[in-house]
Amino acid sequence: MDLRQLTADDVPRVHRMQTAAYSAQLVESPEIFAAIIARGTSWGLFCPASGELAGYVLTHELGDGSLVPPPLHQPPTCVPKHATEHCRAFVHDVTVDARWRRQGLGSRLARHALAHFAAAQPRCRELHLVAVNGSEPFWRGQGFVDAP
């Protein structure tokens, strides 16, 4: 699988994949995906032979004063104003197409996002997420702990 940064051209595929994986109240609009992908901190795994999207991770930075988790169905708006300002990061979504599950792709995507934000230290001090659909064991396996 080839890992690359997502672009606006990937929004329809990402939206279809999320729609297939989550309940309707958790599915974001294509416009929200486009706003998150435009931040430049989202990646996809693509099959080299077909170019098919097998999975993706959407992440973005949050300013220190922003809500965690950020509200659904709204574009991320509170971001650091200056390169030296501290921030927090949010894993919005990791999804793997049902045909590609149980092959370690979700872990690969999560590790890539974690490494990206670890490299941003000490500016990005925290990484947050909301585990849905029973994914808590997966995220604990990636080193996350339950919030108090």
PDB file of C-alpha atoms in Angstrom:
ATOM      1  CA  MET A   1       0.000   0.000   0.000  1.00  0.00           C
ATOM      2  CA  ASP A   2       1.171   3.482  -0.845  1.00  0.00           C
ATOM      3  CA  LEU A   3       0.769   6.154   1.833  1.00  0.00           C
ATOM      4  CA  ARG A   4       0.233   9.720   0.667  1.00  0.00           C
ATOM      5  CA  GLN A   5      -1.302  12.950   1.833  1.00  0.00           C
ATOM      6  CA  LEU A   6      -4.981  13.313   0.990  1.00  0.00           C
ATOM      7  CA  THR A   7      -6.076  16.054  -1.415  1.00  0.00           C
ATOM      8  CA  ALA A   8      -9.358  17.665  -2.389  1.00  0.00           C
ATOM      9  CA  ASP A   9      -9.650  15.078  -5.185  1.00  0.00           C
ATOM     10  CA  ASP A  10      -9.930  12.349  -2.518  1.00  0.00           C
ATOM     11  CA  VAL A  11     -12.945  13.878  -0.742  1.00  0.00           C
ATOM     12  CA  PRO A  12     -15.616  11.813  -2.589  1.00  0.00           C
ATOM     13  CA  ARG A  13     -13.800   8.530  -1.831  1.00  0.00           C
ATOM     14  CA  VAL A  14     -13.236   9.466   1.814  1.00  0.00           C
ATOM     15  CA  HIS A  15     -16.887  10.466   2.174  1.00  0.00           C
ATOM     16  CA  ARG A  16     -18.123   7.182   0.643  1.00  0.00           C
ATOM     17  CA  MET A  17     -15.853   5.193   2.953  1.00  0.00           C
ATOM     18  CA  GLN A  18     -17.006   7.021   6.075  1.00  0.00           C
ATOM     19  CA  THR A  19     -20.664   6.683   5.043  1.00  0.00           C
ATOM     20  CA  ALA A  20     -20.205   2.914   4.745  1.00  0.00           C
ATOM     21  CA  ALA A  21     -18.419   2.620   8.098  1.00  0.00           C
ATOM     22  CA  TYR A  22     -20.365   4.866  10.489  1.00  0.00           C
ATOM     23  CA  SER A  23     -23.900   5.612  11.569  1.00  0.00           C
ATOM     24  CA  ALA A  24     -25.547   8.580   9.863  1.00  0.00           C
ATOM     25  CA  GLN A  25     -25.156  10.947  12.837  1.00  0.00           C
ATOM     26  CA  LEU A  26     -21.354  10.526  12.738  1.00  0.00           C
ATOM     27  CA  VAL A  27     -20.917  11.057   8.992  1.00  0.00           C
ATOM     28  CA  GLU A  28     -19.482  14.438   8.063  1.00  0.00           C
ATOM     29  CA  SER A  29     -20.365  16.296   4.870  1.00  0.00           C
ATOM     30  CA  PRO A  30     -17.941  16.450   1.940  1.00  0.00           C
ATOM     31  CA  GLU A  31     -17.414  20.137   2.767  1.00  0.00           C
ATOM     32  CA  ILE A  32     -16.182  19.279   6.266  1.00  0.00           C
ATOM     33  CA  PHE A  33     -13.839  16.629   4.839  1.00  0.00           C
ATOM     34  CA  ALA A  34     -12.493  19.183   2.385  1.00  0.00           C
ATOM     35  CA  ALA A  35     -11.838  21.667   5.213  1.00  0.00           C
ATOM     36  CA  ILE A  36     -10.002  19.042   7.283  1.00  0.00           C
ATOM     37  CA  ILE A  37      -7.994  17.710   4.337  1.00  0.00           C
ATOM     38  CA  ALA A  38      -6.995  21.275   3.417  1.00  0.00           C
ATOM     39  CA  ARG A  39      -5.103  21.462   6.744  1.00  0.00           C
ATOM     40  CA  GLY A  40      -2.495  19.111   5.247  1.00  0.00           C
ATOM     41  CA  THR A  41      -2.442  16.587   8.099  1.00  0.00           C
ATOM     42  CA  SER A  42      -4.535  13.763   6.643  1.00  0.00           C
ATOM     43  CA  TRP A  43      -3.307  10.698   4.769  1.00  0.00           C
ATOM     44  CA  GLY A  44      -4.621   7.755   2.815  1.00  0.00           C
ATOM     45  CA  LEU A  45      -3.397   4.272   1.951  1.00  0.00           C
ATOM     46  CA  PHE A  46      -3.834   3.445  -1.714  1.00  0.00           C
ATOM     47  CA  CYS A  47      -3.517   0.149  -3.558  1.00  0.00           C
ATOM     48  CA  PRO A  48      -0.569   0.607  -5.943  1.00  0.00           C
ATOM     49  CA  ALA A  49      -2.112  -1.442  -8.765  1.00  0.00           C
ATOM     50  CA  SER A  50      -5.563   0.161  -8.854  1.00  0.00           C
ATOM     51  CA  GLY A  51      -5.165   3.450  -7.002  1.00  0.00           C
ATOM     52  CA  GLU A  52      -8.112   2.395  -4.819  1.00  0.00           C
ATOM     53  CA  LEU A  53      -8.372   4.025  -1.390  1.00  0.00           C
ATOM     54  CA  ALA A  54      -8.032   1.297   1.254  1.00  0.00           C
ATOM     55  CA  GLY A  55      -8.097   3.511   4.352  1.00  0.00           C
ATOM     56  CA  TYR A  56      -7.517   7.024   5.631  1.00  0.00           C
ATOM     57  CA  VAL A  57      -6.702   9.057   8.714  1.00  0.00           C
ATOM     58  CA  LEU A  58      -8.039  12.598   9.160  1.00  0.00           C
ATOM     59  CA  THR A  59      -6.314  14.792  11.729  1.00  0.00           C
ATOM     60  CA  HIS A  60      -5.963  18.483  12.449  1.00  0.00           C
ATOM     61  CA  GLU A  61      -4.415  20.881  14.920  1.00  0.00           C
ATOM     62  CA  LEU A  62      -6.455  22.708  17.520  1.00  0.00           C
ATOM     63  CA  GLY A  63      -5.535  25.907  19.297  1.00  0.00           C
ATOM     64  CA  ASP A  64      -5.084  25.795  23.065  1.00  0.00           C
ATOM     65  CA  GLY A  65      -8.505  27.339  23.685  1.00  0.00           C
ATOM     66  CA  SER A  66     -10.502  25.057  21.407  1.00  0.00           C
ATOM     67  CA  LEU A  67     -13.006  22.438  22.470  1.00  0.00           C
ATOM     68  CA  VAL A  68     -11.904  18.824  22.625  1.00  0.00           C
ATOM     69  CA  PRO A  69     -13.475  17.092  20.932  1.00  0.00           C
ATOM     70  CA  PRO A  70     -14.330  19.702  18.334  1.00  0.00           C
ATOM     71  CA  PRO A  71     -18.014  19.734  17.401  1.00  0.00           C
ATOM     72  CA  LEU A  72     -19.147  17.415  14.613  1.00  0.00           C
ATOM     73  CA  HIS A  73     -20.481  18.872  11.374  1.00  0.00           C
ATOM     74  CA  GLN A  74     -18.426  22.063  11.718  1.00  0.00           C
ATOM     75  CA  PRO A  75     -15.097  22.771  10.051  1.00  0.00           C
ATOM     76  CA  PRO A  76     -12.081  23.064  12.333  1.00  0.00           C
ATOM     77  CA  THR A  77     -11.739  26.762  13.033  1.00  0.00           C
ATOM     78  CA  CYS A  78      -9.578  27.255  16.106  1.00  0.00           C
ATOM     79  CA  VAL A  79      -5.994  26.714  15.022  1.00  0.00           C
ATOM     80  CA  PRO A  80      -2.690  28.147  16.253  1.00  0.00           C
ATOM     81  CA  LYS A  81      -2.127  31.652  14.935  1.00  0.00           C
ATOM     82  CA  HIS A  82       1.669  31.523  15.019  1.00  0.00           C
ATOM     83  CA  ALA A  83       4.162  28.754  14.340  1.00  0.00           C
ATOM     84  CA  THR A  84       5.468  29.078  17.909  1.00  0.00           C
ATOM     85  CA  GLU A  85       2.058  28.917  19.592  1.00  0.00           C
ATOM     86  CA  HIS A  86       1.250  25.687  21.429  1.00  0.00           C
ATOM     87  CA  CYS A  87      -1.467  23.492  20.037  1.00  0.00           C
ATOM     88  CA  ARG A  88      -3.287  20.260  20.537  1.00  0.00           C
ATOM     89  CA  ALA A  89      -4.017  17.804  17.779  1.00  0.00           C
ATOM     90  CA  PHE A  90      -7.155  15.805  17.126  1.00  0.00           C
ATOM     91  CA  VAL A  91      -7.525  12.478  15.355  1.00  0.00           C
ATOM     92  CA  HIS A  92     -10.858  13.045  13.662  1.00  0.00           C
ATOM     93  CA  ASP A  93     -11.216   9.691  11.986  1.00  0.00           C
ATOM     94  CA  VAL A  94      -9.376   6.503  11.022  1.00  0.00           C
ATOM     95  CA  THR A  95     -11.303   4.269   8.656  1.00  0.00           C
ATOM     96  CA  VAL A  96     -10.299   1.184   6.684  1.00  0.00           C
ATOM     97  CA  ASP A  97     -12.494  -0.196   3.921  1.00  0.00           C
ATOM     98  CA  ALA A  98     -14.141  -3.472   5.015  1.00  0.00           C
ATOM     99  CA  ARG A  99     -12.290  -5.409   2.287  1.00  0.00           C
ATOM    100  CA  TRP A 100      -8.899  -4.342   3.697  1.00  0.00           C
ATOM    101  CA  ARG A 101      -9.511  -4.782   7.440  1.00  0.00           C
ATOM    102  CA  ARG A 102      -7.482  -7.078   9.726  1.00  0.00           C
ATOM    103  CA  GLN A 103      -4.289  -6.404   7.778  1.00  0.00           C
ATOM    104  CA  GLY A 104      -2.757  -3.763  10.047  1.00  0.00           C
ATOM    105  CA  LEU A 105      -3.731  -0.791   7.869  1.00  0.00           C
ATOM    106  CA  GLY A 106      -5.560   1.055  10.671  1.00  0.00           C
ATOM    107  CA  SER A 107      -2.504   0.694  12.901  1.00  0.00           C
ATOM    108  CA  ARG A 108      -0.238   1.903  10.105  1.00  0.00           C
ATOM    109  CA  LEU A 109      -2.400   4.996   9.580  1.00  0.00           C
ATOM    110  CA  ALA A 110      -2.588   5.721  13.312  1.00  0.00           C
ATOM    111  CA  ARG A 111       1.190   5.306  13.732  1.00  0.00           C
ATOM    112  CA  HIS A 112       1.813   7.696  10.848  1.00  0.00           C
ATOM    113  CA  ALA A 113      -0.419  10.370  12.393  1.00  0.00           C
ATOM    114  CA  LEU A 114       1.176   9.865  15.815  1.00  0.00           C
ATOM    115  CA  ALA A 115       4.666  10.168  14.328  1.00  0.00           C
ATOM    116  CA  HIS A 116       3.689  13.339  12.483  1.00  0.00           C
ATOM    117  CA  PHE A 117       2.490  15.047  15.649  1.00  0.00           C
ATOM    118  CA  ALA A 118       5.382  13.678  17.732  1.00  0.00           C
ATOM    119  CA  ALA A 119       7.716  15.394  15.264  1.00  0.00           C
ATOM    120  CA  ALA A 120       5.821  18.642  15.930  1.00  0.00           C
ATOM    121  CA  GLN A 121       6.791  18.513  19.627  1.00  0.00           C
ATOM    122  CA  PRO A 122       7.029  20.555  21.756  1.00  0.00           C
ATOM    123  CA  ARG A 123       4.598  22.792  19.850  1.00  0.00           C
ATOM    124  CA  CYS A 124       1.858  20.127  19.715  1.00  0.00           C
ATOM    125  CA  ARG A 125       1.667  18.929  23.289  1.00  0.00           C
ATOM    126  CA  GLU A 126      -1.441  16.759  23.217  1.00  0.00           C
ATOM    127  CA  LEU A 127      -3.191  14.409  20.813  1.00  0.00           C
ATOM    128  CA  HIS A 128      -6.896  13.694  21.372  1.00  0.00           C
ATOM    129  CA  LEU A 129      -9.577  11.496  19.823  1.00  0.00           C
ATOM    130  CA  VAL A 130     -13.023  10.116  20.460  1.00  0.00           C
ATOM    131  CA  ALA A 131     -13.257   6.332  20.119  1.00  0.00           C
ATOM    132  CA  VAL A 132     -16.502   5.206  18.469  1.00  0.00           C
ATOM    133  CA  ASN A 133     -18.005   1.915  17.299  1.00  0.00           C
ATOM    134  CA  GLY A 134     -16.214  -0.092  19.995  1.00  0.00           C
ATOM    135  CA  SER A 135     -12.740   1.018  18.873  1.00  0.00           C
ATOM    136  CA  GLU A 136     -11.420   1.637  22.401  1.00  0.00           C
ATOM    137  CA  PRO A 137      -9.220  -1.521  22.421  1.00  0.00           C
ATOM    138  CA  PHE A 138      -7.665  -0.493  19.095  1.00  0.00           C
ATOM    139  CA  TRP A 139      -6.756   2.966  20.422  1.00  0.00           C
ATOM    140  CA  ARG A 140      -5.434   1.589  23.711  1.00  0.00           C
ATOM    141  CA  GLY A 141      -3.190  -0.631  21.580  1.00  0.00           C
ATOM    142  CA  GLN A 142      -1.875   2.533  19.922  1.00  0.00           C
ATOM    143  CA  GLY A 143      -0.914   3.955  23.335  1.00  0.00           C
ATOM    144  CA  PHE A 144      -3.965   6.085  24.134  1.00  0.00           C
ATOM    145  CA  VAL A 145      -5.541   6.101  27.588  1.00  0.00           C
ATOM    146  CA  ASP A 146      -9.121   6.774  28.592  1.00  0.00           C
ATOM    147  CA  ALA A 147      -9.827  10.348  29.663  1.00  0.00           C
ATOM    148  CA  PRO A 148     -10.643  10.720  33.360  1.00  0.00           C
TER     149      PRO A 148
END
